[in-house]
mmCIF file of C-alpha atoms and ligand atoms in Angstrom:
data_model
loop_
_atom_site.group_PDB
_atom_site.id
_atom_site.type_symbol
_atom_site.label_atom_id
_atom_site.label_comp_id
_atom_site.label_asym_id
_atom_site.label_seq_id
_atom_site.Cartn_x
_atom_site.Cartn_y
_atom_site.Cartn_z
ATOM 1 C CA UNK A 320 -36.702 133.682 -147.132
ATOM 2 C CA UNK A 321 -35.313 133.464 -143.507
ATOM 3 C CA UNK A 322 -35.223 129.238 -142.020
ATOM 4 C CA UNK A 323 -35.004 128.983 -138.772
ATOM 5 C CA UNK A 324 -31.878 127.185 -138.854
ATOM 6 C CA UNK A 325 -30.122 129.805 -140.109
ATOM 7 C CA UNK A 326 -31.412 132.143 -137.553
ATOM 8 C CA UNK A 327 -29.484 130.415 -134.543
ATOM 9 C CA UNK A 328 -29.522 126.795 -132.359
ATOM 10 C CA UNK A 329 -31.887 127.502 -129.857
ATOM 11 C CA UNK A 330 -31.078 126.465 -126.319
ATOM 12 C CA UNK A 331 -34.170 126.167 -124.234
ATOM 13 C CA UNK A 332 -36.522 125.296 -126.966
ATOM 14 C CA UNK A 333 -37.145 122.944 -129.954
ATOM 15 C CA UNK A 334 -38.897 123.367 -133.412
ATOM 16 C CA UNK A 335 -40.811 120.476 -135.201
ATOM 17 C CA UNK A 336 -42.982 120.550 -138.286
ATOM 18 C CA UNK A 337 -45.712 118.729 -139.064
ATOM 19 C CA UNK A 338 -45.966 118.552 -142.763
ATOM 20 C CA UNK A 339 -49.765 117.113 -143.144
ATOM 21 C CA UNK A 340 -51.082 119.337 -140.636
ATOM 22 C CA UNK A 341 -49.159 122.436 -142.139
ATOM 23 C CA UNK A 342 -48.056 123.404 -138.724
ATOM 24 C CA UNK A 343 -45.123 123.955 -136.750
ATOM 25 C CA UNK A 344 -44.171 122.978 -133.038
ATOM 26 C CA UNK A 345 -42.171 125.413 -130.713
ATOM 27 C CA UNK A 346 -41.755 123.004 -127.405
ATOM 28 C CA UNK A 347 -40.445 124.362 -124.456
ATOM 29 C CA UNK A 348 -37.209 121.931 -123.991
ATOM 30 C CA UNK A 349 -36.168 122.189 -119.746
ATOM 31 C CA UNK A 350 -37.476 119.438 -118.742
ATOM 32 C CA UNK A 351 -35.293 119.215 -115.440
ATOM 33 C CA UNK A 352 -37.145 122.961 -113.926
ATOM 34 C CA UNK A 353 -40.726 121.977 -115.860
ATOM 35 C CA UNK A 354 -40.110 124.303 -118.650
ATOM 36 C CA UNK A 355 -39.583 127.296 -116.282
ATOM 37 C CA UNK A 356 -39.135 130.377 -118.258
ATOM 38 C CA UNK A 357 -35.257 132.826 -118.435
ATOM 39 C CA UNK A 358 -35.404 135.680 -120.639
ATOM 40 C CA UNK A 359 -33.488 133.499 -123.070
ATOM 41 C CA UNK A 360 -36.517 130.741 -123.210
ATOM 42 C CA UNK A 361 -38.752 133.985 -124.429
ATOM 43 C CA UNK A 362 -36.761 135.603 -126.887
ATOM 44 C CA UNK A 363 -36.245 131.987 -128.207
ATOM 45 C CA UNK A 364 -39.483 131.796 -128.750
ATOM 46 C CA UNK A 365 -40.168 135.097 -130.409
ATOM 47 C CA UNK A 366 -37.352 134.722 -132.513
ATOM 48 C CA UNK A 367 -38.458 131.293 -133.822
ATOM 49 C CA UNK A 368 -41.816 132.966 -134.444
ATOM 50 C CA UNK A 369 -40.492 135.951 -136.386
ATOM 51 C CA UNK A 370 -39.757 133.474 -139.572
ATOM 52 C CA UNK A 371 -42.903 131.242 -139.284
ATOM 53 C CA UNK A 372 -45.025 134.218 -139.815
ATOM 54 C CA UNK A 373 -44.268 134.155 -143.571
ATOM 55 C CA UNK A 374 -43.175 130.208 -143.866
ATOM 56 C CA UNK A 375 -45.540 128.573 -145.952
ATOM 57 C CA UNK A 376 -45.427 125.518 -144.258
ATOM 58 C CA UNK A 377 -46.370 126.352 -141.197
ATOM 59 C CA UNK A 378 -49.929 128.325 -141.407
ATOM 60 C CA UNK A 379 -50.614 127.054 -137.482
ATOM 61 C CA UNK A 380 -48.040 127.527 -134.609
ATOM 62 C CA UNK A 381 -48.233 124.878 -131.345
ATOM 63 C CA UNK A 382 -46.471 126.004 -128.393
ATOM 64 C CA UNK A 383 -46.115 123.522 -125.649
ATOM 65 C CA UNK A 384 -43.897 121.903 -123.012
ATOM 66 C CA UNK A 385 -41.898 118.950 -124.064
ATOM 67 C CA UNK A 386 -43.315 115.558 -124.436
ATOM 68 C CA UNK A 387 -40.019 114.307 -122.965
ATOM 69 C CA UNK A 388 -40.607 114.982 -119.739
ATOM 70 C CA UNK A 389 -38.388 113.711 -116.985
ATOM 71 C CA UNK A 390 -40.421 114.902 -113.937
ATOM 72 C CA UNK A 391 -43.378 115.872 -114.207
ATOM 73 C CA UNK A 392 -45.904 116.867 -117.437
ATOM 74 C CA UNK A 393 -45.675 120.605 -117.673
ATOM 75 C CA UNK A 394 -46.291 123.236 -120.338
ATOM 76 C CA UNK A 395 -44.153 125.970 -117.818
ATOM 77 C CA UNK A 396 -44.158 126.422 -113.992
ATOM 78 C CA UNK A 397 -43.315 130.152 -114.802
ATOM 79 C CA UNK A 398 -40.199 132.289 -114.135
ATOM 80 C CA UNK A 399 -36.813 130.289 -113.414
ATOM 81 C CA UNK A 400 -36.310 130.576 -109.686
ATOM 82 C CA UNK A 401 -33.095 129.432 -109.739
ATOM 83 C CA UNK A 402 -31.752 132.261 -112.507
ATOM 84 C CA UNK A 403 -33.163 135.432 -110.252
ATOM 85 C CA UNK A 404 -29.822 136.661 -109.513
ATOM 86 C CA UNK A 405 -27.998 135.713 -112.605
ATOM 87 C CA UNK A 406 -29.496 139.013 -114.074
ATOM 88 C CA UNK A 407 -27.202 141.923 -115.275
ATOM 89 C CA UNK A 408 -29.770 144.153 -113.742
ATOM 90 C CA UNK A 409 -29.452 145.760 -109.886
ATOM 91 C CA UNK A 410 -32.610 144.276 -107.811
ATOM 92 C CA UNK A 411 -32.840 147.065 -105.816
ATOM 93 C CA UNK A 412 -32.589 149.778 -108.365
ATOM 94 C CA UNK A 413 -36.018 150.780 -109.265
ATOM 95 C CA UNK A 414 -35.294 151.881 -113.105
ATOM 96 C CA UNK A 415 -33.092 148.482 -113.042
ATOM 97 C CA UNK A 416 -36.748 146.621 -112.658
ATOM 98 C CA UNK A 417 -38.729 148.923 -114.408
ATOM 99 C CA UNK A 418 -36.483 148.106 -117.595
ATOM 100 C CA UNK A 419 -36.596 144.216 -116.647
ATOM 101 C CA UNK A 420 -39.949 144.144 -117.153
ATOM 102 C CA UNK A 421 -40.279 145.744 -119.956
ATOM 103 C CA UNK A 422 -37.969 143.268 -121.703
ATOM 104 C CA UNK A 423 -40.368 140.614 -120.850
ATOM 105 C CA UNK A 424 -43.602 142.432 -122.015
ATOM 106 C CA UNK A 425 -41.826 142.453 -125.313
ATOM 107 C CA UNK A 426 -41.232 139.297 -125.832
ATOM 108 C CA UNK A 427 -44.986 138.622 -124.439
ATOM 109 C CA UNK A 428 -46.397 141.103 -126.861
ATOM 110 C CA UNK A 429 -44.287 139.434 -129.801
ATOM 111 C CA UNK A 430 -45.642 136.546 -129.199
ATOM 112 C CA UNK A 431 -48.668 137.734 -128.712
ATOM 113 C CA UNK A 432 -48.645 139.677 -132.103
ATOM 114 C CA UNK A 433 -47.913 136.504 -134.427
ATOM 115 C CA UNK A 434 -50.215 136.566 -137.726
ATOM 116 C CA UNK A 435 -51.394 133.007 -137.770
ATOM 117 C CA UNK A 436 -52.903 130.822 -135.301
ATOM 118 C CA UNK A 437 -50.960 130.166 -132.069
ATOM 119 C CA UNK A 438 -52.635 127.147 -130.164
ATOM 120 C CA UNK A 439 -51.286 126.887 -126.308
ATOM 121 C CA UNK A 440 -51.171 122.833 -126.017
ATOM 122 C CA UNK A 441 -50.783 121.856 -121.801
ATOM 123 C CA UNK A 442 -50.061 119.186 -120.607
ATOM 124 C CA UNK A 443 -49.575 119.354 -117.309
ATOM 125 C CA UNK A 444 -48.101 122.742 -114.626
ATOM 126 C CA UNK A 445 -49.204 126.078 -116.368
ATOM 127 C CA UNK A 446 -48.657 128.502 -113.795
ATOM 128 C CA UNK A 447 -47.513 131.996 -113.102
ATOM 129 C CA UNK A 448 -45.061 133.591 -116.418
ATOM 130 C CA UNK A 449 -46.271 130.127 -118.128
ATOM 131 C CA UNK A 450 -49.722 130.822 -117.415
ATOM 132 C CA UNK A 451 -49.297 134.346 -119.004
ATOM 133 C CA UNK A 452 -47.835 132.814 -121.800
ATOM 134 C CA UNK A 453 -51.002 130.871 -122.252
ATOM 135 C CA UNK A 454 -52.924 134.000 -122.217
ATOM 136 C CA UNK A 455 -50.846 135.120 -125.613
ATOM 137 C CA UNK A 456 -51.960 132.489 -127.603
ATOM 138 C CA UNK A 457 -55.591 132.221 -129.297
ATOM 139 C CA UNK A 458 -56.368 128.229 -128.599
ATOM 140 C CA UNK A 459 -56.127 126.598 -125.270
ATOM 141 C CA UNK A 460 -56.229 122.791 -125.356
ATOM 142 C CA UNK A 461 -55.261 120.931 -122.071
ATOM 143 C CA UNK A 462 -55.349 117.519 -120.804
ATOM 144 C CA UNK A 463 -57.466 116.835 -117.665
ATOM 145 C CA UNK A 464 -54.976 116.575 -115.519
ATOM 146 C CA UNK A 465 -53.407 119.957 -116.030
ATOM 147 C CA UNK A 466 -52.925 122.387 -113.313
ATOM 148 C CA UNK A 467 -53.144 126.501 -113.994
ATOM 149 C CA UNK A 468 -52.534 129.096 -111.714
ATOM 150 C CA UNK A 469 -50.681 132.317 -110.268
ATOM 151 C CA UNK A 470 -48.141 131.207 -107.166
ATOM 152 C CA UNK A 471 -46.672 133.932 -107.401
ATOM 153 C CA UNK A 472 -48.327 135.642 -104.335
ATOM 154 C CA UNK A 473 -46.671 132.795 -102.276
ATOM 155 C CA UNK A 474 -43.068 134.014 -103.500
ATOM 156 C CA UNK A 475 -43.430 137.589 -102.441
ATOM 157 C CA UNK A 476 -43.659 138.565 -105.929
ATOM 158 C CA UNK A 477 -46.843 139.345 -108.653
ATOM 159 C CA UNK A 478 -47.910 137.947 -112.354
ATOM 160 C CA UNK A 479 -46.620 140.784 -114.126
ATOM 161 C CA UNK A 480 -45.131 139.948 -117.237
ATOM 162 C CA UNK A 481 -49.428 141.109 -118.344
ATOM 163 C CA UNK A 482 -50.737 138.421 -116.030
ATOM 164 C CA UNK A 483 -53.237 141.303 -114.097
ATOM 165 C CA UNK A 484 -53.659 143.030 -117.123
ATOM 166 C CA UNK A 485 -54.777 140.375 -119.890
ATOM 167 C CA UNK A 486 -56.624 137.778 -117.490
ATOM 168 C CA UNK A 487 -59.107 140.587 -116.069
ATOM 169 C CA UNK A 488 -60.002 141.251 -119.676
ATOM 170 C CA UNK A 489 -60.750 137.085 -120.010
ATOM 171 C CA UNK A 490 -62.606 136.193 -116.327
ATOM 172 C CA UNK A 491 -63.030 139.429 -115.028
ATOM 173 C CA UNK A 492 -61.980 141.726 -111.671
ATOM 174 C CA UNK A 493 -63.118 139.203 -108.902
ATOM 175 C CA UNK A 494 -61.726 135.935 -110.013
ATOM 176 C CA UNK A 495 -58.411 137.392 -111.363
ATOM 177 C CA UNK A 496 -57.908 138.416 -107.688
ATOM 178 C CA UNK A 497 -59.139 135.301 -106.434
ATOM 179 C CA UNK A 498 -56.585 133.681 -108.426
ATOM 180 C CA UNK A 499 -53.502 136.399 -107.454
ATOM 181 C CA UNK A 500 -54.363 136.739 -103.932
ATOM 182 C CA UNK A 501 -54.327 133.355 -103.333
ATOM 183 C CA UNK A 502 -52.097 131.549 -105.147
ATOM 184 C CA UNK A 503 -54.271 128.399 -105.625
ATOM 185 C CA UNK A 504 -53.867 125.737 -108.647
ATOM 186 C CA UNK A 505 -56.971 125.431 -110.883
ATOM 187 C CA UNK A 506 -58.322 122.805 -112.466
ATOM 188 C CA UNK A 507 -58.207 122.491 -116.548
ATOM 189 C CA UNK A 508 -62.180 121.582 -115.878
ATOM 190 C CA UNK A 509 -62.302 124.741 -113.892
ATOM 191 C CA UNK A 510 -60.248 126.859 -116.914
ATOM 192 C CA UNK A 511 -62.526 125.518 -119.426
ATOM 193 C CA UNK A 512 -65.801 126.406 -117.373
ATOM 194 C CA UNK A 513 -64.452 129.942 -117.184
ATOM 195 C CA UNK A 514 -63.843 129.774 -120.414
ATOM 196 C CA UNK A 515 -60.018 130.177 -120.942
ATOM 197 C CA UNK A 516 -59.403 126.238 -122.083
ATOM 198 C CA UNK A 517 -61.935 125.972 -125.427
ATOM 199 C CA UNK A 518 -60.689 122.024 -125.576
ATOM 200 C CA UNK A 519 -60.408 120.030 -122.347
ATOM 201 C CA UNK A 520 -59.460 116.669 -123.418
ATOM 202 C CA UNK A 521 -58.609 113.380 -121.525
ATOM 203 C CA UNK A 522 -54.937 112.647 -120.827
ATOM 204 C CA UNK A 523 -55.034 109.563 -123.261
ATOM 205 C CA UNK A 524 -56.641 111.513 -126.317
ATOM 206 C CA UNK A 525 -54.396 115.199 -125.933
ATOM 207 C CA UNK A 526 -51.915 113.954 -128.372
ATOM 208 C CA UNK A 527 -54.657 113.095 -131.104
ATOM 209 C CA UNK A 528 -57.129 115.800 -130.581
ATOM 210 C CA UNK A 529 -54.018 118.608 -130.339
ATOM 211 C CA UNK A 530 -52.893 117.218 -133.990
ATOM 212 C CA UNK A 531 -57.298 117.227 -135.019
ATOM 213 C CA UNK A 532 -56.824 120.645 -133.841
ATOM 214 C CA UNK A 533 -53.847 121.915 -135.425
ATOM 215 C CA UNK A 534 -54.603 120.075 -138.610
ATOM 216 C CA UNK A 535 -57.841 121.859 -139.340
ATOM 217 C CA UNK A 536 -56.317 125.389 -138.561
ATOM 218 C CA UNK A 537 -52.867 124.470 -140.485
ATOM 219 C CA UNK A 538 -55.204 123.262 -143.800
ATOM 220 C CA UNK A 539 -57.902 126.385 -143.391
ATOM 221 C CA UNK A 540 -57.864 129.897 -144.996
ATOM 222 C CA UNK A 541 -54.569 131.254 -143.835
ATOM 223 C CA UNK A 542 -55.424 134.670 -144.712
ATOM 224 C CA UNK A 543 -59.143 134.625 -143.192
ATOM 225 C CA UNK A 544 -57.726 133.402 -139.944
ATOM 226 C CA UNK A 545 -54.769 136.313 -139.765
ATOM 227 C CA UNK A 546 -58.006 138.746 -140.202
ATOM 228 C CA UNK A 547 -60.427 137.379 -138.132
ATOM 229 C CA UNK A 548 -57.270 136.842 -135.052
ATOM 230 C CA UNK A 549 -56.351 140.795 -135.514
ATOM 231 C CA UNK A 550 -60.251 142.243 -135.507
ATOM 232 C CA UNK A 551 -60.786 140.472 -132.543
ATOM 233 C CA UNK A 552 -57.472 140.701 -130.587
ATOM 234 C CA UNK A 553 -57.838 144.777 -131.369
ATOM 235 C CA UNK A 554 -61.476 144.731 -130.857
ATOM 236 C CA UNK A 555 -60.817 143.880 -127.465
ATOM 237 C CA UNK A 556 -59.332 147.140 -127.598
ATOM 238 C CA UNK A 557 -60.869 150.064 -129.286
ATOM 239 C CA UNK A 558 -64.590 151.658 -129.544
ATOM 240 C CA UNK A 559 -67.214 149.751 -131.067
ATOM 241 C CA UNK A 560 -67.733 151.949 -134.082
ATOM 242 C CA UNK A 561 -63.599 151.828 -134.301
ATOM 243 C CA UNK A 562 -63.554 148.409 -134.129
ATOM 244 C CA UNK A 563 -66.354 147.776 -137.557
ATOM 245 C CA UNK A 564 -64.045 150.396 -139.544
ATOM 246 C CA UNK A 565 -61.209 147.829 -138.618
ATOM 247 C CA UNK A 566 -63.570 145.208 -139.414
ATOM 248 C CA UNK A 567 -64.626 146.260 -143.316
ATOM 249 C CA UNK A 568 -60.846 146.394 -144.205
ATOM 250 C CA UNK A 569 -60.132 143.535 -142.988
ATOM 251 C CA UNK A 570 -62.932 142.267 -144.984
ATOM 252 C CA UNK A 571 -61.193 144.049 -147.661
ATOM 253 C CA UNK A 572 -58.216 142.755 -147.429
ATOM 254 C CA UNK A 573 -59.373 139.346 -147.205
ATOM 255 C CA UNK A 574 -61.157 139.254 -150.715
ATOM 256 C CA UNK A 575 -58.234 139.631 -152.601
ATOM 257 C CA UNK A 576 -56.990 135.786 -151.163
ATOM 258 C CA UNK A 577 -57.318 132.726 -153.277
ATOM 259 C CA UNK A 578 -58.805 131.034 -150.866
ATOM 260 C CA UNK A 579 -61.813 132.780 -151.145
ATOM 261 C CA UNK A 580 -62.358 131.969 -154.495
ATOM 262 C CA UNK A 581 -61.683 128.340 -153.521
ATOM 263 C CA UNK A 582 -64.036 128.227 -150.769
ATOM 264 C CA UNK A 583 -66.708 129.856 -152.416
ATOM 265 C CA UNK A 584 -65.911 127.164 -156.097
ATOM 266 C CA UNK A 585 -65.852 124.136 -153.371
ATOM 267 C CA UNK A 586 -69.044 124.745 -151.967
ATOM 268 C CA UNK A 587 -70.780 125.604 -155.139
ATOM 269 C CA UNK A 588 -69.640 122.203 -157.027
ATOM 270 C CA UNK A 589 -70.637 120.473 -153.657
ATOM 271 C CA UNK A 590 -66.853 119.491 -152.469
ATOM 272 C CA UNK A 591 -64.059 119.909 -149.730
ATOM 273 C CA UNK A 592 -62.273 123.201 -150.531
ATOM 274 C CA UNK A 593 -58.711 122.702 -150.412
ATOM 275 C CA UNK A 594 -57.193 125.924 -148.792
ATOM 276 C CA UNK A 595 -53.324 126.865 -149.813
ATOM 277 C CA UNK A 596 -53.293 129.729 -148.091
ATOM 278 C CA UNK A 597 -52.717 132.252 -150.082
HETATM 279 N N1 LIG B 601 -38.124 127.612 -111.488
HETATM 280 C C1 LIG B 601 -37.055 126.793 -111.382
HETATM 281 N N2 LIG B 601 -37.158 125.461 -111.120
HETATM 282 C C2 LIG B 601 -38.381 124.960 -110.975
HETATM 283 C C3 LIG B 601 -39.530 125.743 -111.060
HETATM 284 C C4 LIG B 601 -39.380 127.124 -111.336
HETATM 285 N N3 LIG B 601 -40.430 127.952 -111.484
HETATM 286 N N4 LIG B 601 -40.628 124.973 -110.855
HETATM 287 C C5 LIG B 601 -40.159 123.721 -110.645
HETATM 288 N N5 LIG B 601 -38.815 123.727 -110.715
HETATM 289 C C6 LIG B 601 -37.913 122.581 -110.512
HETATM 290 C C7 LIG B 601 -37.824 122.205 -109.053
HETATM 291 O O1 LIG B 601 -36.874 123.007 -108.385
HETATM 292 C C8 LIG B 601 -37.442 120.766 -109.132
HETATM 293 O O2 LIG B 601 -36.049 120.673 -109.371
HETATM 294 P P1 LIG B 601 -35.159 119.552 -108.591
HETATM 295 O O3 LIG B 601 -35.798 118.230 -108.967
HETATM 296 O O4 LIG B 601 -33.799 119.743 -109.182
HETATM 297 O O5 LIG B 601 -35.275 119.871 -107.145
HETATM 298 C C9 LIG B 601 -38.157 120.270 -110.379
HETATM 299 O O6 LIG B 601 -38.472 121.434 -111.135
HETATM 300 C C10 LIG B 601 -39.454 119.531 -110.072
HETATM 301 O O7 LIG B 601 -40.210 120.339 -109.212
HETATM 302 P P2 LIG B 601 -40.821 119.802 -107.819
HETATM 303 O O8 LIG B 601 -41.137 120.986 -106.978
HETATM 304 O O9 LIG B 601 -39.935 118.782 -107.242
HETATM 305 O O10 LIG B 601 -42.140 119.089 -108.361
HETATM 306 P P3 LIG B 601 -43.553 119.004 -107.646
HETATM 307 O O11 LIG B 601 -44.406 118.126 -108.521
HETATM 308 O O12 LIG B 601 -43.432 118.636 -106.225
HETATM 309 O O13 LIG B 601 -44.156 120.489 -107.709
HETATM 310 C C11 LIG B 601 -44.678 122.586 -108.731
HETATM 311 C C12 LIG B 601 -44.365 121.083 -108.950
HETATM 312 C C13 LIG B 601 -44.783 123.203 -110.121
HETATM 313 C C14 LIG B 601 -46.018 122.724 -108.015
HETATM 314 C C15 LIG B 601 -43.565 123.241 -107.904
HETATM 315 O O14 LIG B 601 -42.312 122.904 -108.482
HETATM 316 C C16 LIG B 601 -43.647 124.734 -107.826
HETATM 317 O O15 LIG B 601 -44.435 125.254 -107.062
HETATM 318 N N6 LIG B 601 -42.838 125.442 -108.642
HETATM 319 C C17 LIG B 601 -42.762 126.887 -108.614
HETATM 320 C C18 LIG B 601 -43.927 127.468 -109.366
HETATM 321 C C19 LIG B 601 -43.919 128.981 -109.247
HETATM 322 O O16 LIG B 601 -43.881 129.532 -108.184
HETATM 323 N N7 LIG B 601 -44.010 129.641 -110.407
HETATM 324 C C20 LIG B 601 -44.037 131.074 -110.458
HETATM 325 C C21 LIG B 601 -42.682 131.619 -110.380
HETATM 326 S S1 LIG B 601 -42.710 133.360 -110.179
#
């Protein structure tokens, strides 16, 4: 099987695991520009996901900014805008930016894609590319005093590493273009009442109630979780009667894990299943 340390020393990021929580922690390490996001910083992260998708150990993923932070708290404040002209690609050439961004929508949609739970943790600045990278993951937990938005407007520039596309599928036309054409900073309060942050938590408690969090997904059904995170992320996506075909074989699928047979034993002799994942 593939370790992460033999794939390569990442740069801009950092892995952790969390052995009694079966999880793993991919933190954002650039501290000095809040976690701001190179090409490099994304393809670090998909290719430290690429591995965990079959390593045992972790059966939960946390992506978040660092917890050493030397500024500010921040899970990302977006694109680097201090790399913008270190790229190999011609600005003004329009096949030049075409192909630019459709290097990042590949890392977006790897990440995206990973099998097992992905929980976004912020702490602090989530806004434009960090913001969409947010919107890749399945769990949003933030401290109160968190700050998410699209600035981008303000820079001459747009969210569009999937920022237009995946939040009007999540809050709709009107306040997606609220959001873009304005440029504001939002609330975690205000992400949670639209429904985007499913845990808001107080500054003092994120630590504990990220690990709660992680901890129950990292010791649940592993495989019941990769089928219930791929009906609903292609639900989104296909017709209804499409969508139940892609249902029953997941279903399927599904029934041939232990942890079925666990679940189903635990409850019957009246105890806590104990889930291996498998
Ligand atoms: N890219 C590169 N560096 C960034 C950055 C980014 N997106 N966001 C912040 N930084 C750097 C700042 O340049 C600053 O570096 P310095 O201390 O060497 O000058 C450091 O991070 C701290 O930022 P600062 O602006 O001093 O902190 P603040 O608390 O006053 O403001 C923000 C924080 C996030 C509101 C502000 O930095 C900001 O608006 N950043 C840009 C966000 C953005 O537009 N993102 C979308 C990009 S398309």
């Amino acid at each position: 099987m593939i370790k992460i340390s033999e794939v390569k020393n990442f740069e801009h990021i950092k892995i952790d695991w969390v052995e009694d929580g079966n999880y793993a922690v991919i933190s954002i390490n650039r501290p000095d520009k809040l976690n701001a996001l190179q090409n490099m910083t994304l393809r670090e992260i998909a290719e430290a996901l690429e591995p965990l998708q079959v390593d045992p150990k972790a059966r939960c993923v946390v992506l978040r900014g660092t917890k050493d932070f030397t500024k500010r708290p921040a899970f990302s404040a977006g694109a680097d805008l201090s790399s913008r002209s270190g790229s190999d690609l011609d600005q003004h050439n329009l096949r030049h930016q075409s192909h630019a961004m459709y290097r990042r929508h590949k890392y977006y949609d790897l990440i995206e894609e990973f099998p097992k739970p992905l929980i976004a943790a912020v702490d602090g600045y989530a806004l434009g590319g960090g913001f969409e990278l947010v919107l890749v993951c399945d769990i949003v937990i933030a401290s109160k005093r968190s700050a998410f938005g699209f600035p981008e407007i303000q820079r001459g520039i747009f969210a569009a590493n999937g920022g237009t596309q995946r939040l009007i599928r999540h809050i709709g036309k009107y306040r997606t273009k609220q959001l873009m054409f304005f440029g504001d900073h939002y609330t975690a309060e205000q992400m949670y009442e639209w429904g985007i942050v499913a845990f808001l938590v107080d500054d003092d408690k994120f630590e504990e109630i990220l690990h709660e969090k992680a901890s129950w997904l990292g010791n649940a059904a592993t495989n019941s979780l990769f089928v219930i995170k791929k009906c609903i992320d292609y639900g989104t996506q296909v017709p209804l009667n499409v969508g139940l075909q892609f249902e029953q074989f997941g279903y399927a699928v599904n029934s041939q894990s232990k942890d079925v047979v666990e679940g189903v034993t635990a409850f019957l002799q009246k105890r806590t299943p104990k889930f291996k994942g498998k």
